[in-house]
Every structure is written in C-alpha cells, then in structure tokens.
Coordinates of C-alpha atoms and ligand atoms in Angstrom, one line a residue:
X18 CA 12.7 27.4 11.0
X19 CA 8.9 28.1 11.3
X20 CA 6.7 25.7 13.3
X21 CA 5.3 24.0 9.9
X22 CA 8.8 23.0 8.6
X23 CA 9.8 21.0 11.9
X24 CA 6.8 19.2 11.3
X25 CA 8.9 16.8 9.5
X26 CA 6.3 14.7 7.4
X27 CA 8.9 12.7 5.3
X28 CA 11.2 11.7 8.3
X29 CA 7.9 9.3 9.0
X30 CA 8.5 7.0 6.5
X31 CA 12.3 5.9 7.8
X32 CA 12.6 2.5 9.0
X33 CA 15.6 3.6 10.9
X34 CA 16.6 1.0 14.1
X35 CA 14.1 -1.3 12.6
X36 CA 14.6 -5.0 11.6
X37 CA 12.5 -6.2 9.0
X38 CA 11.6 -10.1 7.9
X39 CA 11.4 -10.7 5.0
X40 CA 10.1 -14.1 3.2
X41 CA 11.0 -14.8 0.0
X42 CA 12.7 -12.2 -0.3
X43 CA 15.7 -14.2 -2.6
X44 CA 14.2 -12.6 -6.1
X45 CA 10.7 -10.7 -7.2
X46 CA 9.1 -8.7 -5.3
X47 CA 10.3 -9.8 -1.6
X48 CA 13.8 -8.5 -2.9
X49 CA 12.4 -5.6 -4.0
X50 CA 10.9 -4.8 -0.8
X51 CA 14.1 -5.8 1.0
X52 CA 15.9 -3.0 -1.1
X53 CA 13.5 -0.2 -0.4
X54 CA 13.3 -1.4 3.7
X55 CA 17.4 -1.2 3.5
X56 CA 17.1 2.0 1.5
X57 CA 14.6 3.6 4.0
X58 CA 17.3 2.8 6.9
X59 CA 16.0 -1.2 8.1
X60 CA 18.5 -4.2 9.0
X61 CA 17.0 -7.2 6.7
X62 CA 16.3 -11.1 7.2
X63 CA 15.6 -12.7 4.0
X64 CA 14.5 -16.1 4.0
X65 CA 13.3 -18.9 1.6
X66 CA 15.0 -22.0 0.5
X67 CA 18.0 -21.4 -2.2
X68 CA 21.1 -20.9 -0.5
X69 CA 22.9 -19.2 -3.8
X70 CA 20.1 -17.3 -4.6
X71 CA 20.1 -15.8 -0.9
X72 CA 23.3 -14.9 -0.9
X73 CA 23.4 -13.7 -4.4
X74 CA 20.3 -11.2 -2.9
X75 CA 21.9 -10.5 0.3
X76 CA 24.8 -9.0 -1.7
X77 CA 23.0 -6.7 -3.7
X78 CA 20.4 -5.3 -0.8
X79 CA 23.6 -5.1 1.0
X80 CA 25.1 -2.1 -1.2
X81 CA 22.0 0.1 0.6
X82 CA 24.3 0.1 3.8
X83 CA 22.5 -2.1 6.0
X84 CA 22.7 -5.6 7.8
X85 CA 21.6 -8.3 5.3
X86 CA 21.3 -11.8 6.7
X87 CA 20.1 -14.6 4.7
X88 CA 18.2 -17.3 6.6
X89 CA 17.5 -20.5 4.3
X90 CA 14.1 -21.4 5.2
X91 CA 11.1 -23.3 4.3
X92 CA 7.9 -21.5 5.6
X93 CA 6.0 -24.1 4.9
X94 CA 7.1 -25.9 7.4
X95 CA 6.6 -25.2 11.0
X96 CA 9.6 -26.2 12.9
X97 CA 12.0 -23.8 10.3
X98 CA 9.3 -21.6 10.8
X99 CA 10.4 -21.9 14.4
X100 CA 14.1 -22.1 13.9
X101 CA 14.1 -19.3 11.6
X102 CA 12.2 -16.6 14.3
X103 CA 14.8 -18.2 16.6
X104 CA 18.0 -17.4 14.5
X105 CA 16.3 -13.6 14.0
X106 CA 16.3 -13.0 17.8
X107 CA 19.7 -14.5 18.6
X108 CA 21.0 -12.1 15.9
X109 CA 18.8 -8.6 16.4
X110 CA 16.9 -9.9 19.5
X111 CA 13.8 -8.2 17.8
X112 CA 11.5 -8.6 15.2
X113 CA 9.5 -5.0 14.5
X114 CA 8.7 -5.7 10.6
X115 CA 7.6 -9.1 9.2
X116 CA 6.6 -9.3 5.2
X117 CA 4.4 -12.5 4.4
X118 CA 5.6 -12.7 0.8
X119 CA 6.6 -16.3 -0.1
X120 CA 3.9 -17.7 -2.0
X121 CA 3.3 -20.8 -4.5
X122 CA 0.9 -21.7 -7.3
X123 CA 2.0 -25.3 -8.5
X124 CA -0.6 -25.5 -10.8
X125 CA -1.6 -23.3 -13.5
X126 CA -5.0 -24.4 -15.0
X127 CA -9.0 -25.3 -14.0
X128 CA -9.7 -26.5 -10.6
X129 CA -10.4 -30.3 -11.6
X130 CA -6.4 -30.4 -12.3
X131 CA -6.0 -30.2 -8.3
X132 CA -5.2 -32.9 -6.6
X133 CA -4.9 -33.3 -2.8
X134 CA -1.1 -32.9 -2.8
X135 CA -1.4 -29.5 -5.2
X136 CA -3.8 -28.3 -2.6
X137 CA -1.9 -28.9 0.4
X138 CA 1.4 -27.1 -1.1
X139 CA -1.0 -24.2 -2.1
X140 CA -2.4 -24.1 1.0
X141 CA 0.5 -25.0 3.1
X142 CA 2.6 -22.4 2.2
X143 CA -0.1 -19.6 1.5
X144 CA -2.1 -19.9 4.1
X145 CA -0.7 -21.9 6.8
X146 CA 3.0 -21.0 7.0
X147 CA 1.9 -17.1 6.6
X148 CA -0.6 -18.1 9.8
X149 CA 2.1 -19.9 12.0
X150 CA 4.8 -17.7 11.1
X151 CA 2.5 -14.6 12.0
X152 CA 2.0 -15.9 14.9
X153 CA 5.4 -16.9 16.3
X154 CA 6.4 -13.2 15.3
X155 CA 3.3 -11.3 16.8
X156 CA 4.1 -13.2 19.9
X157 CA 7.3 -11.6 20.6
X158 CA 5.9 -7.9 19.1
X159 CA 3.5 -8.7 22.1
X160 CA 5.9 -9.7 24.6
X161 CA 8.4 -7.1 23.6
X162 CA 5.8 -4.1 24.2
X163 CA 6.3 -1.7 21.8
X164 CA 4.3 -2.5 18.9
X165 CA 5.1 -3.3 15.3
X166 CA 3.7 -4.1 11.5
X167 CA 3.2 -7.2 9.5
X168 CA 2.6 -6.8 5.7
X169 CA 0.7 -9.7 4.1
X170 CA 1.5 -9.9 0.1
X171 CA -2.1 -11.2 -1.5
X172 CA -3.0 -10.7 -4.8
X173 CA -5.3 -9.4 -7.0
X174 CA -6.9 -13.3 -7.6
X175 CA -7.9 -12.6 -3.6
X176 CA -10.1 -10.5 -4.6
X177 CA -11.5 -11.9 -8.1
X178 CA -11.0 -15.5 -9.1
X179 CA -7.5 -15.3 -11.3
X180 CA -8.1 -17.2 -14.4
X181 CA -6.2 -20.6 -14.3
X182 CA -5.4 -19.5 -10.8
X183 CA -8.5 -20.6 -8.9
X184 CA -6.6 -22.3 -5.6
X185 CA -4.2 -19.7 -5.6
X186 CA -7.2 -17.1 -5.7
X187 CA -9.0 -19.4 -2.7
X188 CA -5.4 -18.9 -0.7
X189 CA -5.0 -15.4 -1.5
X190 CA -8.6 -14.4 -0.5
X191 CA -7.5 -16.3 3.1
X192 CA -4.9 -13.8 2.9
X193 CA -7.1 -11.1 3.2
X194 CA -9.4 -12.1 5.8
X195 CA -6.0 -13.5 8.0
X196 CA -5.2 -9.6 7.6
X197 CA -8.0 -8.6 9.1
X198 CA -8.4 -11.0 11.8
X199 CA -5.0 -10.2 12.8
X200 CA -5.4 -6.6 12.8
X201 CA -8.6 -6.6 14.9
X202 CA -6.8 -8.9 17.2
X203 CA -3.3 -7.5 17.7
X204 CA -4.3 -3.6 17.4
X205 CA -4.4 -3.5 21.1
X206 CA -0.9 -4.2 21.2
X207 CA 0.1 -2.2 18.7
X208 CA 0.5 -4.4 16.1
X209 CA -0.8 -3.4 12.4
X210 CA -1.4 -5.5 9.8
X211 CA -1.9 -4.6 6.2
X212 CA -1.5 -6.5 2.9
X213 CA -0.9 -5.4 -0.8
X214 CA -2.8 -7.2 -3.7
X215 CA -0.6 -7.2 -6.6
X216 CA -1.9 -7.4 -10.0
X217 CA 0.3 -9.1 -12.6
X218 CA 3.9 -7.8 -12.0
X219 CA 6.6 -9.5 -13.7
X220 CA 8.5 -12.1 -11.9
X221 CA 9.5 -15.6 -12.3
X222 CA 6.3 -16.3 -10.5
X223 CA 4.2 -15.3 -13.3
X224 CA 6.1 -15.8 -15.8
X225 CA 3.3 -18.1 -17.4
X226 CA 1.0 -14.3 -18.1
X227 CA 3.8 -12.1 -19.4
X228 CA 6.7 -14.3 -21.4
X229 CA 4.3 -15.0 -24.0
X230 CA 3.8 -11.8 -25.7
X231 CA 0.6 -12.3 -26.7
X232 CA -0.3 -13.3 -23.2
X233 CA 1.9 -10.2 -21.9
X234 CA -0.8 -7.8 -24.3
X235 CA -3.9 -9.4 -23.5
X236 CA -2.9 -9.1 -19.8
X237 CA -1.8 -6.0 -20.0
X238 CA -4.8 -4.5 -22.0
X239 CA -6.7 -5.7 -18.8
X240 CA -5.3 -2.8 -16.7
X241 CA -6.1 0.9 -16.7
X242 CA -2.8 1.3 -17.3
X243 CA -2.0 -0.6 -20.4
X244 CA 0.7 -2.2 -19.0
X245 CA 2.1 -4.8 -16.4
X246 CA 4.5 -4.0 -13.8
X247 CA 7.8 -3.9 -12.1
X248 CA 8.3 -6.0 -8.4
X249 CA 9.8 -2.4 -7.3
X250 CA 6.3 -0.8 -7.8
X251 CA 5.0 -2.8 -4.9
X252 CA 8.2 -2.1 -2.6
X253 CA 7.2 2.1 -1.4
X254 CA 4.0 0.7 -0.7
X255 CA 5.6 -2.0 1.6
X256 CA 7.3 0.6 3.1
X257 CA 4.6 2.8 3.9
X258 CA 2.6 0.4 5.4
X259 CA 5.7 -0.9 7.7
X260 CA 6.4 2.9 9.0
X261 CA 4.8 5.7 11.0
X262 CA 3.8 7.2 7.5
X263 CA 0.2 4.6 7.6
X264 CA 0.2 4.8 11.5
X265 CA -3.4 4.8 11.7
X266 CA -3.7 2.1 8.8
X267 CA -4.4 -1.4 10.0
X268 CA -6.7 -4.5 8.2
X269 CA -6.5 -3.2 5.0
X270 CA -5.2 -4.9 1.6
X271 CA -4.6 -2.3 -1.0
X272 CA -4.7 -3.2 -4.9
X273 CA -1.6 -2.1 -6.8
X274 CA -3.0 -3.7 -9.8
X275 CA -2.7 -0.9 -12.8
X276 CA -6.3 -0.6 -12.1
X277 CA -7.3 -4.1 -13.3
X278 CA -10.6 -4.3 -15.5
X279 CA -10.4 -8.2 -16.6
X280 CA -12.0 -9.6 -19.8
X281 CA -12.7 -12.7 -17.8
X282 CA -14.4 -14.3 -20.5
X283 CA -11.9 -14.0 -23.3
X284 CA -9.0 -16.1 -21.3
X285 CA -11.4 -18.4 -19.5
X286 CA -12.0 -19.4 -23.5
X287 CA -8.2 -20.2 -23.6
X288 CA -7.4 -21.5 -20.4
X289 CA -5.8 -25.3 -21.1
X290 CA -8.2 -27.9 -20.2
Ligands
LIG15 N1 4.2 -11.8 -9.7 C1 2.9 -11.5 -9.7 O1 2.3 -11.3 -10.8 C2 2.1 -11.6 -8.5 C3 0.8 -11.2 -8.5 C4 0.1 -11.2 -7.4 C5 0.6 -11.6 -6.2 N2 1.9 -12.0 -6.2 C6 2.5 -12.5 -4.9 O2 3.7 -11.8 -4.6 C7 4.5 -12.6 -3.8 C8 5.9 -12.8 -4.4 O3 5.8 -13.3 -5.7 P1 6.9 -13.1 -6.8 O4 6.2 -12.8 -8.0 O5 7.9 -12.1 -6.3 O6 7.5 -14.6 -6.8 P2 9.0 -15.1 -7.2 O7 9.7 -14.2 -8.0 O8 8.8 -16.5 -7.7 O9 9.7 -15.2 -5.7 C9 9.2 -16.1 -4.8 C10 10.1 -16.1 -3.6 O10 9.5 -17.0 -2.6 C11 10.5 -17.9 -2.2 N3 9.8 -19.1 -1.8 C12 9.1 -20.0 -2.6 N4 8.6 -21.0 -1.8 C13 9.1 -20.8 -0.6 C14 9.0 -21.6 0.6 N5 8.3 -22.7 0.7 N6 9.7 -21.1 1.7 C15 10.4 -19.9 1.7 N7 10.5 -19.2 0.5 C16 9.9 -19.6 -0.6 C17 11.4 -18.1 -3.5 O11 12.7 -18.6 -3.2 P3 13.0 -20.2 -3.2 O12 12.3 -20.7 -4.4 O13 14.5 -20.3 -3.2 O14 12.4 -20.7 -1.9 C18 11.5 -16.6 -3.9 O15 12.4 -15.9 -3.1 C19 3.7 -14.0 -3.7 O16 3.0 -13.9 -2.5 C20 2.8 -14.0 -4.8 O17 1.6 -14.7 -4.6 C21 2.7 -12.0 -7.3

C-alpha cells in the first residue's frame, strides 16, 4: 500500500467507542441523527418525554447494531436534566457526543399572540434547557480529559425572522450565539461546538409549512432547490461535525436550508392575525 492510501481519510468520520446524546431524538430529525451516529459505529441515548414513542425509536436505531437506550426526559426542566446526565454515566460512564435537538414553538402566528407562559415554554426549552443541559455535559467532557463535541440544532429563523415564527426565530438566534460562546469557552479543553440551521424539513414539527400543499409550494419555491427536505439530510452533517472528519471546526452553525431565498413579503401578507 503506498503512503497516500494509509492515509485513511474516510476512517475519520467513524464514531466508533463513542456515546452520543441525543435529545429528542424519539422522531424527526433527532432520530435521524441517532440512525446515522449508530450507523457510523456510536452507542445512543435518546431522550424526550413519550415513553412509546422512545421505545418505538430505540427499536428501529437499534437494527444499526449498536446500544440504544431510551431515557424519558423533559429538558426543560433542570433536575431531569440532571437525572438524565446521571442515568448516562451510570450506564456508559461517559458522555463524548451531546445533540441539542429538542425544540418547541407553541405558537404559530405574530408576536402580539405571546403571552408570558408561550414565552417561557419557548424559551425554556430552547434556550435554557439547551444551556443547562450543555453545561452539566461539558462538565464531565472537562473533567474526563479527553475532549468531545456538542452539536446545537438552530434553524434557519436564527438567522432571519421565520414568518409566524418570531419567538422561535429570537430562541434560535440564542442558539447561535450559545454556540459560539461555548466554543470560545470550552476549546481549551477540547470541546467543539457547532450547530446546523435547518431550513424547512418535514417533520411533525412543521407540519403547519408543508401539509398544506399550497403552503408546501410556496415554501418550497423559496429554496434554491425547489423543494423541502428530508430529517435524514441533516443527520451526515451531524455526523461530521461530532467526528475527527470537522476536527478543526468549532463555533460555527451551518445552513442546510436548500439555499433559502424567502419571499418575506408574500407570507407576511397571509400570516393569521
Ligand atoms: N422541521 C423543521 O422544519 C425544522 C426547521 C428548523 C429547525 N428545526 C429544529 O430541528 C429540531 C428538531 O425538530 P423536528 O422537526 O425533528 O421536530 P419533531 O419531529 O417535532 O421532534 C421533536 C422531538 O423533540 C422531543 N421533545 C419535544 N419537547 C421536548 C422536551 N421538553 N423534552 C425532551 N424532548 C422533547 C419530541 O418528543 P416528545 O414530544 O415525546 O418529547 C421529539 O422527539 C428542533 O430544534 C427544531 O427547532 C426544525
């Protein structure tokens, strides 16, 4: 074998000995990163709140020949945010993969529709749990020594006001700046921290943009691409970022957004009032 061919390029991307966090990763696209982690050679935690729908998950990401535990968890709230690092470590004893994916948007519609309590769930779960969970994770990366990666799921509304979406898009745009601040701060211990900025992918989340199939065209005519997309177009991304393959990649939030050009005007005219 000549010197170029041990090089080995590929074998980077394997998430071999590596356990990998997942939050909601029960359906959408924090199953379909779960699949490709398990399929690049990663034991998997998925957590979120549906016991059956966990389970149901855990059985399918199973058939990629890895561990699959399925931690019912709230990540909202910060004692099971504490609880469910807890149950991680007494079954791995190591955490060297964490994916910030659970998200919520209970309202779809203009700002003055928010109340305090919609703001707070937002907020609470997009924001705050993705902090505090972060946190009790990158401790014990810390402590443990030898490094590891965090992938923070944002959204293209992070980065320009989502129409109907506008406390979503203030979360989401936290999202990206928490990215940042955590890579700065947690590079020295070898920590890296990226995040993906989905466009309209279609999941039960969104299902308020594509079921409608005139919604689905005019969303879809707002992408380079013509079309929307599949959670499993965001999961080799994931992967990437959670392997040596982006080893010198930290604090960044890449789009995976069709290449999104939207007519902001046209759907502000029909958002509901
Ligand atoms: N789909 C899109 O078009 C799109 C676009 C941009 C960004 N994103 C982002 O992508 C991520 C995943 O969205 P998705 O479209 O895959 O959504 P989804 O299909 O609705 O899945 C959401 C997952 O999060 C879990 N979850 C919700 N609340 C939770 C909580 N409080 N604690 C723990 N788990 C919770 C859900 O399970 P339970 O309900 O059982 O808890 C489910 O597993 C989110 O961060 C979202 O903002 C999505």
């Amino acid at each position: 074998m000549n010197a170029a061919a041990k090089r080995q390029f590929m074998d980077k991307f394997n998430l071999n000995g590596k356990v990998a966090l997942i939050t909601g990763g029960s359906r959408g696209i924090g199953k379909s990163i779960a699949m490709a982690m398990a399929d690049a050679g990663a034991d998997i935690i998925i957590a979120s709140r549906k016991q059956p729908d966990l389970e149901e998950a855990a059985k399918e990401i199973s058939q990629m020949g890895r561990k699959v535990i399925p931690i019912v968890a709230n990540v909202r709230n910060l004692p099971e945010i504490d609880t469910l690092v807890q149950q991680v470590m007494d079954k791995f004893g190591k955490i060297d993969i964490l994916v910030n994916n659970a998200a919520t948007n209970p309202i779809y519609g203009p700002v003055f529709a928010f109340n305090e309590k919609a703001w707070d769930a937002t907020m609470g779960l997009n924001l705050k749990g993705m902090f505090f969970l972060s946190l009790a994770v990158g401790k014990i990366m810390k402590d443990k020594g030898k490094g590891g990666a965090i992938v923070n799921i944002s959204s293209e509304g992070g980065i320009r006001p989502g129409v109907g979406l506008g406390v979503y898009s203030i979360s989401k745009a936290g999202v990206i700046m928490l990215t940042e601040v955590l890579a700065q701060e947690w590079g020295r211990y070898g920590i890296r921290v990226n995040g993906i900025a989905p466009g309209v992918i279609k999941t039960k989340f969104s299902e308020a943009l594509w079921k409608d199939p005139v919604r689905a065209e005019e969303s879809a005519a707002n992408t380079a691409l013509g079309r929307l997309a599949d959670p499993d177009e965001m999961a080799c991304m994931a992967v990437f970022m959670a392997s040596d393959a982006s080893s010198y990649m930290t604090g960044q939030t890449i789009q995976l957004d069709g290449g999104f050009f939207a007519s902001v005007q046209k759907l502000l005219n029909n958002l509901p009032q």
